Amino acid sequence: NAGVTQTPKFQVLKTGQSMTLQCAQDMNHNSMYWYRQDPGMGLRLIYYSASEGTTDKGEVPNGYNVSRLNKREFSLRLESAAPSQTSVYFCASSPAPGQGSDTQYFGPGTRLTVL
Amino acid sequence: GQQLNQSPQSMFIQEGEDVSMNCTSSSIFNTWLWYKQDPGEGPVLLIALYKAGELTSNGRLTAQFGITRKDSFLNISASIPSDVGIYFCAGQGAPGYSSASKIIFGSGTRLSIRP
């Protein structure tokens, strides 16, 4: 099992450009999450998907959209990138409720720079 | 909203020393989690705590769920070079949150080797 995979690993954008960060998990987990991590700060939740077909806003959703394409895949889209979105983005997944749903497994991250 | 204060922010250790760090919350948590993040990687779960007063070990690591349910502690005994990294606490709130809902992360404790 690969666990949680993310693509790309690195990306540089110009202000105003758009892009989609991809995430996939092969652990048959119900829930998936997108976080951003900025220097000296913990992880802040952008969006999450409790189950296939549902998405909800987290702490810092502005400037982002998400799609839960199927149970395996959860993508994060930046429609018009801004320098404030320069960060490391982590995708995570967790099992169904009652099966250790609070235990999240993280991908390796995508390092995004917006010029 | 709920916040976590993690301390210390950084610390230098000498190989063989014991290490302690803690996390406090402004409100009650039902679950406490401790993660470690190596450079260029996503966080990896070390210990999960589910009950007030619970003390759980994972090798040289020991974590405790505070009696007040507003704090947690992580101790590392006899530190070794591979302990270097960033340690994050995380908590999941009291009933009222959905099972797939928000886990709050502390800002991290950066562990370094003292030269």
Coordinates of C-alpha atoms in Angstrom, one line a residue:
Chain A
N1 CA 0.0 0.0 0.0
A2 CA 1.2 3.5 -0.9
G3 CA -0.9 5.2 1.8
V4 CA -1.6 8.8 1.0
T5 CA 0.0 10.2 -2.2
Q6 CA 0.2 13.8 -3.4
T7 CA 1.1 15.4 -6.7
P8 CA 3.0 17.5 -7.5
K9 CA 5.7 17.6 -4.8
F10 CA 6.8 21.1 -5.8
Q11 CA 5.1 23.9 -7.7
V12 CA 5.8 27.5 -8.5
L13 CA 3.0 29.7 -9.8
K14 CA 2.6 33.3 -10.8
T15 CA 0.0 35.4 -9.1
G16 CA -3.4 34.8 -10.7
Q17 CA -2.6 31.4 -12.1
S18 CA -4.7 28.4 -11.2
M19 CA -3.8 24.9 -10.3
T20 CA -5.1 21.7 -8.8
L21 CA -3.3 19.7 -6.1
Q22 CA -4.1 16.0 -6.3
C23 CA -4.4 13.5 -3.4
A24 CA -5.2 9.8 -3.4
Q25 CA -5.4 7.2 -0.6
D26 CA -5.5 3.4 -1.0
M27 CA -6.5 2.6 2.6
N28 CA -10.3 2.6 1.9
H29 CA -10.7 5.5 4.3
N30 CA -13.9 7.4 4.5
S31 CA -12.6 10.9 5.5
M32 CA -10.0 13.1 3.7
Y33 CA -8.6 16.5 4.6
W34 CA -6.5 19.3 3.2
Y35 CA -4.2 21.3 5.5
R36 CA -1.7 24.1 5.0
Q37 CA 1.4 24.5 7.0
D38 CA 3.2 27.8 7.3
P39 CA 6.6 28.4 9.0
G40 CA 6.3 28.3 12.8
M41 CA 2.7 27.3 12.7
G42 CA 0.9 24.1 13.1
L43 CA -1.4 22.6 10.5
R44 CA -4.5 24.6 9.6
L45 CA -7.5 22.8 8.1
I46 CA -8.6 24.2 4.7
Y47 CA -11.4 21.7 3.8
Y48 CA -12.4 18.2 4.7
S49 CA -14.6 15.5 3.3
A50 CA -16.3 13.3 5.9
S51 CA -17.4 10.8 3.3
E52 CA -17.7 10.4 -0.5
G53 CA -19.9 13.1 -1.9
T54 CA -19.6 15.6 1.0
T55 CA -17.2 18.4 1.6
D56 CA -17.0 21.1 4.4
K57 CA -15.0 24.2 5.1
G58 CA -12.3 24.1 7.7
E59 CA -10.5 27.0 9.4
V60 CA -9.0 28.7 6.3
P61 CA -11.1 27.9 3.2
N62 CA -11.0 31.3 1.4
G63 CA -9.3 31.1 -2.0
Y64 CA -9.7 27.3 -2.3
N65 CA -12.2 24.8 -3.7
V66 CA -12.2 21.0 -3.3
S67 CA -13.6 18.0 -5.1
R68 CA -14.1 14.6 -3.6
L69 CA -13.9 12.8 -6.9
N70 CA -14.5 9.3 -5.4
K71 CA -13.6 7.5 -2.2
R72 CA -9.9 7.5 -3.1
E73 CA -9.4 11.0 -4.4
F74 CA -9.7 14.5 -2.9
S75 CA -8.4 17.4 -4.9
L76 CA -7.7 21.0 -3.9
R77 CA -8.0 23.8 -6.4
L78 CA -6.6 27.3 -6.3
E79 CA -8.5 29.4 -8.9
S80 CA -6.4 32.5 -8.7
A81 CA -3.2 32.0 -6.7
A82 CA -2.0 34.7 -4.4
P83 CA 1.4 35.1 -2.6
S84 CA -0.4 34.5 0.7
Q85 CA -1.1 31.0 -0.5
T86 CA 2.6 30.1 -0.5
S87 CA 2.8 27.2 1.9
V88 CA 3.2 23.5 2.2
Y89 CA 0.0 21.6 1.6
F90 CA -0.8 18.3 3.2
C91 CA -3.5 15.9 2.4
A92 CA -4.6 13.4 5.1
S93 CA -7.2 10.6 5.4
S94 CA -8.8 8.7 8.3
P95 CA -11.0 5.6 8.7
A96 CA -14.7 5.5 9.3
P97 CA -16.2 6.6 12.6
G98 CA -15.7 3.9 15.2
Q99 CA -12.6 2.6 13.5
G100 CA -10.1 5.1 14.8
S101 CA -11.5 8.0 12.8
D102 CA -9.5 10.5 14.7
T103 CA -6.2 8.9 13.5
Q104 CA -5.1 10.8 10.4
Y105 CA -2.5 9.5 8.0
F106 CA -0.7 12.2 6.1
G107 CA 0.8 12.5 2.6
P108 CA 4.3 13.8 1.9
G109 CA 3.1 17.3 1.1
T110 CA 3.2 19.7 -1.8
R111 CA 5.5 22.7 -1.6
L112 CA 3.8 25.6 -3.4
T113 CA 5.4 29.0 -4.1
V114 CA 3.3 31.9 -5.5
L115 CA 5.4 34.7 -7.0
Chain B
G1 CA -12.7 28.7 18.6
Q2 CA -10.6 26.1 20.3
Q3 CA -6.9 26.7 20.5
L4 CA -3.9 24.7 21.5
N5 CA -0.8 26.2 23.1
Q6 CA 2.3 24.0 22.7
S7 CA 5.5 24.5 24.6
P8 CA 8.3 24.9 24.3
Q9 CA 8.5 26.2 20.8
S10 CA 12.0 24.8 20.4
M11 CA 14.6 23.0 22.4
F12 CA 18.1 21.7 22.0
I13 CA 18.9 18.3 23.4
Q14 CA 22.1 16.4 24.0
E15 CA 22.0 12.7 23.2
G16 CA 20.9 10.8 26.2
E17 CA 18.8 13.5 27.8
D18 CA 15.2 13.2 28.6
V19 CA 12.8 15.6 26.9
S20 CA 9.4 16.9 28.0
M21 CA 6.9 19.0 26.1
N22 CA 3.2 19.8 26.7
C23 CA 0.1 21.1 25.2
T24 CA -2.8 23.0 26.8
S25 CA -6.2 23.8 25.5
S26 CA -8.7 26.6 26.2
S27 CA -11.4 24.0 26.3
I28 CA -12.0 20.3 26.8
F29 CA -10.7 17.7 24.4
N30 CA -11.9 14.1 24.0
T31 CA -8.8 12.9 22.1
W32 CA -5.2 13.9 22.3
L33 CA -2.7 12.9 19.5
W34 CA 1.0 13.3 19.3
Y35 CA 2.7 13.5 15.8
K36 CA 6.3 13.8 14.7
Q37 CA 7.3 15.4 11.4
D38 CA 10.7 14.8 9.8
P39 CA 12.1 17.4 7.4
G40 CA 10.3 17.2 4.0
E41 CA 7.8 14.7 5.2
G42 CA 4.2 14.6 6.5
P43 CA 3.4 14.2 10.2
V44 CA 3.4 10.6 11.5
L45 CA 1.2 9.6 14.4
L46 CA 3.2 8.6 17.5
I47 CA 0.6 8.1 20.3
A48 CA -3.2 8.5 20.6
L49 CA -4.9 9.1 23.9
Y50 CA -8.7 8.7 24.5
K51 CA -9.3 8.9 28.2
A52 CA -8.6 11.4 30.9
G53 CA -5.6 10.3 33.0
E54 CA -4.5 7.7 30.4
L55 CA -0.8 7.1 30.2
T56 CA 0.5 5.4 27.0
S57 CA 4.0 4.5 25.9
N58 CA 5.5 3.8 22.5
G59 CA 9.1 2.7 23.0
R60 CA 11.0 5.6 24.6
L61 CA 8.0 7.9 24.2
T62 CA 5.3 8.3 26.9
A63 CA 2.3 10.6 26.6
Q64 CA -0.4 11.4 29.1
F65 CA -4.0 12.7 28.8
G66 CA -4.4 15.3 31.5
I67 CA -7.0 14.8 34.2
T68 CA -8.7 18.1 33.4
R69 CA -8.9 17.0 29.7
K70 CA -7.4 20.4 28.8
D71 CA -3.8 19.3 28.5
S72 CA -1.4 16.6 27.4
F73 CA 2.3 15.8 27.9
L74 CA 4.9 14.0 25.8
N75 CA 8.1 12.7 27.3
I76 CA 11.0 11.2 25.4
S77 CA 13.6 9.2 27.5
A78 CA 17.2 8.8 26.6
S79 CA 17.1 10.9 23.4
I80 CA 18.9 9.8 20.3
P81 CA 19.8 11.7 17.1
S82 CA 16.8 10.4 15.1
D83 CA 14.5 12.0 17.7
V84 CA 15.3 15.3 16.0
G85 CA 12.2 16.8 14.2
I86 CA 9.0 18.7 14.9
Y87 CA 6.5 17.3 17.4
F88 CA 2.9 18.3 17.1
C89 CA 0.1 17.8 19.6
A90 CA -3.4 17.6 18.3
G91 CA -6.8 17.4 19.9
Q92 CA -10.3 16.6 18.9
G93 CA -13.1 18.5 20.6
A94 CA -15.9 17.5 23.0
P95 CA -19.2 16.1 21.7
G96 CA -20.9 18.4 19.3
Y97 CA -18.3 17.9 16.6
S98 CA -19.0 15.4 13.8
S99 CA -16.9 12.3 14.0
A100 CA -14.9 13.3 10.9
S101 CA -14.6 16.9 12.1
K102 CA -11.9 19.1 13.1
I103 CA -8.7 18.1 14.8
I104 CA -6.9 21.1 16.1
F105 CA -3.1 21.1 15.9
G106 CA -0.6 22.9 18.1
S107 CA 2.2 25.0 16.5
G108 CA 4.8 22.4 17.2
T109 CA 8.0 21.8 19.3
R110 CA 11.2 21.8 17.2
L111 CA 13.8 19.4 18.7
S112 CA 17.4 19.9 17.7
I113 CA 20.7 18.4 18.7
R114 CA 22.9 20.7 20.8
P115 CA 26.2 21.1 19.1

